[in-house]
PDB file of C-alpha atoms and ligand atoms in Angstrom:
ATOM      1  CA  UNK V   1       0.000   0.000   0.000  1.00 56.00           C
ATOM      2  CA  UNK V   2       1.182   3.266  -0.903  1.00 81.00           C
ATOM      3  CA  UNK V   3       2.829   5.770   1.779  1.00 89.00           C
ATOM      4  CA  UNK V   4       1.561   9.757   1.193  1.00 93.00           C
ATOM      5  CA  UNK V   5       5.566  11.467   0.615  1.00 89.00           C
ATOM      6  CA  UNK V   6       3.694  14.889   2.156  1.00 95.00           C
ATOM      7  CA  UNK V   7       2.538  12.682   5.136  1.00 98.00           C
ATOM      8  CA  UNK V   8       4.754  13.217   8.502  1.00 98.00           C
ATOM      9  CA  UNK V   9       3.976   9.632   9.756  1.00 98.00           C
ATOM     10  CA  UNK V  10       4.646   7.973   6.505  1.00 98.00           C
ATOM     11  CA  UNK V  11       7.663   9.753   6.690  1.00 98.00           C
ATOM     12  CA  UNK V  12       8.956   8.371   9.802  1.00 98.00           C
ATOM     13  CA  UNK V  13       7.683   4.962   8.097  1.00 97.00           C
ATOM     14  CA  UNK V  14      10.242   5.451   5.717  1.00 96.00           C
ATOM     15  CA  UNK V  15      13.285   7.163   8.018  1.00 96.00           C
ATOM     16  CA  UNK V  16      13.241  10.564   6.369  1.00 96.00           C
ATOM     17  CA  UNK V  17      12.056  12.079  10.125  1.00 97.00           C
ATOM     18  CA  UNK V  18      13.468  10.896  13.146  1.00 98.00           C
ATOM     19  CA  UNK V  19      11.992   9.023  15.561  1.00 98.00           C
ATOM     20  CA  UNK V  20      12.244   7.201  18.605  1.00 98.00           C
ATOM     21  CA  UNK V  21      11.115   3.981  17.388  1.00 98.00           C
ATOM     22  CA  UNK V  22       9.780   1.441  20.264  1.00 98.00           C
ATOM     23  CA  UNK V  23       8.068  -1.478  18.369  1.00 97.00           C
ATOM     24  CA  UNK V  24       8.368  -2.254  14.600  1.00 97.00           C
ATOM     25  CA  UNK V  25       6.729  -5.414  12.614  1.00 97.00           C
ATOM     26  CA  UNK V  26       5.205  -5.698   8.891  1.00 97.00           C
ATOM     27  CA  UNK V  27       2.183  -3.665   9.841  1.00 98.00           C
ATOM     28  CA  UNK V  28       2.776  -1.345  12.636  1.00 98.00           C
ATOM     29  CA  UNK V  29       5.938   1.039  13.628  1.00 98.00           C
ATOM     30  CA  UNK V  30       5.012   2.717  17.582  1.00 98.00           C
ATOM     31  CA  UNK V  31       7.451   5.418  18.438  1.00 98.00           C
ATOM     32  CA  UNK V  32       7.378   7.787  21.441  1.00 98.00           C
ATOM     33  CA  UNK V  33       5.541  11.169  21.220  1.00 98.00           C
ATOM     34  CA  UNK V  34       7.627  13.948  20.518  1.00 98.00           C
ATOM     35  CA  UNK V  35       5.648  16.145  23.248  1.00 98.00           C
ATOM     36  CA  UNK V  36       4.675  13.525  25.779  1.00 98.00           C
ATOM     37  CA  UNK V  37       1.488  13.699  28.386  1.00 98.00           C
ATOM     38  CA  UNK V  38       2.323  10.652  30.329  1.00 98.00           C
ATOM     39  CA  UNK V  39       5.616   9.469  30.925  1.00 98.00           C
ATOM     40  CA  UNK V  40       4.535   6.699  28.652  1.00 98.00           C
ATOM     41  CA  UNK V  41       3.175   7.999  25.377  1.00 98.00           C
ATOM     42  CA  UNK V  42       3.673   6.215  22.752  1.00 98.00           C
ATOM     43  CA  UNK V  43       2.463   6.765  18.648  1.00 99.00           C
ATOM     44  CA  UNK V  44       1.333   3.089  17.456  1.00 99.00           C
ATOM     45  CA  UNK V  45       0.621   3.353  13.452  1.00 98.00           C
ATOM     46  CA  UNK V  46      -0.290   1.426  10.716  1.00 98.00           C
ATOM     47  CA  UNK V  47       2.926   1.243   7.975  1.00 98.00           C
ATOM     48  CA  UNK V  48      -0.185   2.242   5.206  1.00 97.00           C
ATOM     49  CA  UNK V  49      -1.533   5.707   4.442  1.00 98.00           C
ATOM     50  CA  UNK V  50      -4.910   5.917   5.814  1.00 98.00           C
ATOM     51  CA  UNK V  51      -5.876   9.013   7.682  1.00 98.00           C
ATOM     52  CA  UNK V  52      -7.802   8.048  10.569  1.00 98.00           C
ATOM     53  CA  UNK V  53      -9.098   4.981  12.648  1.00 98.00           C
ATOM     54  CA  UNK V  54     -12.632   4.420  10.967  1.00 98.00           C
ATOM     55  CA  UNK V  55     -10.976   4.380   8.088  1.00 98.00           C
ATOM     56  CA  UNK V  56      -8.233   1.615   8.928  1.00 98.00           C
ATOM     57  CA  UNK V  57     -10.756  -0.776  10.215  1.00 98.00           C
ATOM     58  CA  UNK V  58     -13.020  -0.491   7.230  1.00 98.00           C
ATOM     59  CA  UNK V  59      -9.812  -0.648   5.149  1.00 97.00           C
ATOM     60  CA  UNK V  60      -8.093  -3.723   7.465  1.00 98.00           C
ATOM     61  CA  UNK V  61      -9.188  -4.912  10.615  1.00 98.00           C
ATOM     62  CA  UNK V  62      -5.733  -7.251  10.587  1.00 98.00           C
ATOM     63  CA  UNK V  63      -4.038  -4.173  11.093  1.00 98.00           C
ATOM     64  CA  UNK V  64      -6.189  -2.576  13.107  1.00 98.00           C
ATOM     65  CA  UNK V  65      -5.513  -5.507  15.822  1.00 98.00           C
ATOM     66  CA  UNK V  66      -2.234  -5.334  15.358  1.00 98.00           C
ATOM     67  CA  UNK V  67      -2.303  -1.429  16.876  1.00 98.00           C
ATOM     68  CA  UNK V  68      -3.952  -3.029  19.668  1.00 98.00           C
ATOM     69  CA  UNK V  69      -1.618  -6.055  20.305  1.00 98.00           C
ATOM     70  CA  UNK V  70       1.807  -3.513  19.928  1.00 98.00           C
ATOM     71  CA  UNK V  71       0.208  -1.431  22.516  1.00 98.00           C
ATOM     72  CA  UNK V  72      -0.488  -4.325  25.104  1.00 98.00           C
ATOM     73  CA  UNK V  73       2.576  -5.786  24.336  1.00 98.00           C
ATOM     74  CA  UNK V  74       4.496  -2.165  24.802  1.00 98.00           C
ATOM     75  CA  UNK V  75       2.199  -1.572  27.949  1.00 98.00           C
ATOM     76  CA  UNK V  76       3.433  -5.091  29.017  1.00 98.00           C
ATOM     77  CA  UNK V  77       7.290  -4.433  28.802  1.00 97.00           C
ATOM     78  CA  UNK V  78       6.743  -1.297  30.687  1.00 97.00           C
ATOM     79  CA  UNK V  79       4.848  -2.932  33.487  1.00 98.00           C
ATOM     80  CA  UNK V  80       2.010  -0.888  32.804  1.00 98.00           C
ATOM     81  CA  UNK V  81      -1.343  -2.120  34.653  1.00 92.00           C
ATOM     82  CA  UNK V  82      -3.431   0.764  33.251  1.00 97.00           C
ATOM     83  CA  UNK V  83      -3.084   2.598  30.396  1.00 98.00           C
ATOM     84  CA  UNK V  84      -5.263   4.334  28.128  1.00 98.00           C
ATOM     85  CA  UNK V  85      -6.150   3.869  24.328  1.00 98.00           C
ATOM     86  CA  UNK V  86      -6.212   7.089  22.376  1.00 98.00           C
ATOM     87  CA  UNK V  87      -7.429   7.516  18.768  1.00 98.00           C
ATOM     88  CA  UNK V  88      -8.795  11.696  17.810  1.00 98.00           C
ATOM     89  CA  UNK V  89     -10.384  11.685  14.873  1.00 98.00           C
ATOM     90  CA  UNK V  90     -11.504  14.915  13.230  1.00 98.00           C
ATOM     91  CA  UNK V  91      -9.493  18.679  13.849  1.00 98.00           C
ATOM     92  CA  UNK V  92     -12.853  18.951  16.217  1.00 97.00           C
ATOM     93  CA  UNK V  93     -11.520  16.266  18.760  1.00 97.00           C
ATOM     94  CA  UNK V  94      -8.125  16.720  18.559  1.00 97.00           C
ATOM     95  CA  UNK V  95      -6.489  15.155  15.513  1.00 98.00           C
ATOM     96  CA  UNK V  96      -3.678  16.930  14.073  1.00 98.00           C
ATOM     97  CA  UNK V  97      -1.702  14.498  12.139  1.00 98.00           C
ATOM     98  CA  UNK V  98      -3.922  12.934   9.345  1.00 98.00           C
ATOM     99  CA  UNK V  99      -2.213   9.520   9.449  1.00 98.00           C
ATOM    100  CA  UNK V 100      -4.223   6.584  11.575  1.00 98.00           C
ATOM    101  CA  UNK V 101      -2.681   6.689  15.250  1.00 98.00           C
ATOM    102  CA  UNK V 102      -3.354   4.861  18.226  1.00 98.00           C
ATOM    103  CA  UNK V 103      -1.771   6.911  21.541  1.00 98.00           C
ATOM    104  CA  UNK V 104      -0.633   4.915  24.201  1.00 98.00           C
ATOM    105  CA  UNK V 105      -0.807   6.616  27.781  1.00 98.00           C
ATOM    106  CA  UNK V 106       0.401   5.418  30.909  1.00 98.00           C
ATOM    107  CA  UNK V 107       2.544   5.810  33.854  1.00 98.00           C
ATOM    108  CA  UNK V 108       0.625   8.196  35.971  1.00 98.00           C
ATOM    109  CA  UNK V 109      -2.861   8.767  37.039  1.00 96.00           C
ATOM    110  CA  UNK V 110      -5.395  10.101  34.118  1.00 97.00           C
ATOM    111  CA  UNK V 111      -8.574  11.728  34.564  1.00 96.00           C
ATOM    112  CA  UNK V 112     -12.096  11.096  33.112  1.00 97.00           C
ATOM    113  CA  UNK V 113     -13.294  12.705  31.431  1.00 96.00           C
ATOM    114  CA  UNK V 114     -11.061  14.062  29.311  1.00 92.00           C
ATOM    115  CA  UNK V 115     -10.898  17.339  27.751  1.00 85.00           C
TER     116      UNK V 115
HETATM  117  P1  5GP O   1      -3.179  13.856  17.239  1.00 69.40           P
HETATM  118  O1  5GP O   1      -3.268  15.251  17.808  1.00 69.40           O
HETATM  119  O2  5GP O   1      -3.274  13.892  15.726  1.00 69.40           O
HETATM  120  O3  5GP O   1      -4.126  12.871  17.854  1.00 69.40           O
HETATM  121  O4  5GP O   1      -1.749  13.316  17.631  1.00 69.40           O
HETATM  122  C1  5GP O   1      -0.595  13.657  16.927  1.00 69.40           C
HETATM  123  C2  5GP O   1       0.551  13.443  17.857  1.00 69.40           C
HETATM  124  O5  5GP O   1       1.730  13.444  17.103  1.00 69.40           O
HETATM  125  C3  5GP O   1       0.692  14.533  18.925  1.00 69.40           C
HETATM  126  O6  5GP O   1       0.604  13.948  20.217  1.00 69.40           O
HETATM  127  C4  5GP O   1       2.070  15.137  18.642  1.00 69.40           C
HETATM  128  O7  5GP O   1       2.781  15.484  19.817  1.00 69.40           O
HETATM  129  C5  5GP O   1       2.757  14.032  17.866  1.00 69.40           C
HETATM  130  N1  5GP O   1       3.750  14.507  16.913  1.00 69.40           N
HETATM  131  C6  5GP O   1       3.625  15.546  16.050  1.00 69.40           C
HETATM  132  N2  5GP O   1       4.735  15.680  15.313  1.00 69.40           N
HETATM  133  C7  5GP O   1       5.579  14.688  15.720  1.00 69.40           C
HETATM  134  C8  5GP O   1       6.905  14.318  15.312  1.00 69.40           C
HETATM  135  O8  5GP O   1       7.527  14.893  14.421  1.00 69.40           O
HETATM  136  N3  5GP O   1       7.467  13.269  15.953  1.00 69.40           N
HETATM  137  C9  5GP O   1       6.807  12.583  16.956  1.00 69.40           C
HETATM  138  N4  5GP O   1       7.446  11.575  17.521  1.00 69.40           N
HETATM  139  N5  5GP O   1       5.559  12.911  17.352  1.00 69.40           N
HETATM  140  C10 5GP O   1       4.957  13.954  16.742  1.00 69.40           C
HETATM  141 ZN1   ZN O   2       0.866   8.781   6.223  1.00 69.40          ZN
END
């Protein structure tokens, strides 16, 4: 599946942006936020283009799971007990990178609801 070249995720897909990568197989690449809310925050994404969640289920849910499995696995390795599940879709709610991302947050208290 193609990668968008004007897409800042795809680009750290490819190594033309840095990034702290965590977790890497076939269909996900997780790397840690580069302006983190928890100390564990970490970026899980699908190694396609597609620009939000909805979309990458419709599109694949193989890959879709296999967000979900990097993150327990991550949250596992870190010894994280609770952790939160993140996906903004839409500028309204949040979502400023148009590139499917699960966020990972852990490693400290978090409040509900959120903002
Ligand atoms: P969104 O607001 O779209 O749900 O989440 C985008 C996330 O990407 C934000 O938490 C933001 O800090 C993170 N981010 C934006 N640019 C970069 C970057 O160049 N590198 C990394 N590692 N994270 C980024
Ligand atoms: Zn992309």
């Amino acid at each position: 599946m193609p990668l968008d070249l004007n897409c800042l995720f795809c680009k750290i897909i490819n190594g033309d942006i840095p990034a702290d990568i965590v977790f890497r197989n076939e269909n996900v690449v997780a790397f840690n936020d580069i302006s983190p809310q928890a100390p564990t925050h970490v970026l899980i994404i699908p190694t396609i283009h597609v620009e939000n969640a909805g979309a990458l289920a419709a599109l694949s849910p193989t890959i879709t799971a296999d967000l979900f499995t990097a993150a327990v696995q991550i949250a596992a390795e870190r010894g994280l007990t609770g952790y939160r599940h993140v996906f903004n879709t839409g500028a309204e709610a949040g979502q400023s990178v148009f590139h499917a991302h699960l966020h990972l947050l852990g490693g400290r208290s978090l409040a509900w609801p959120p903002g």
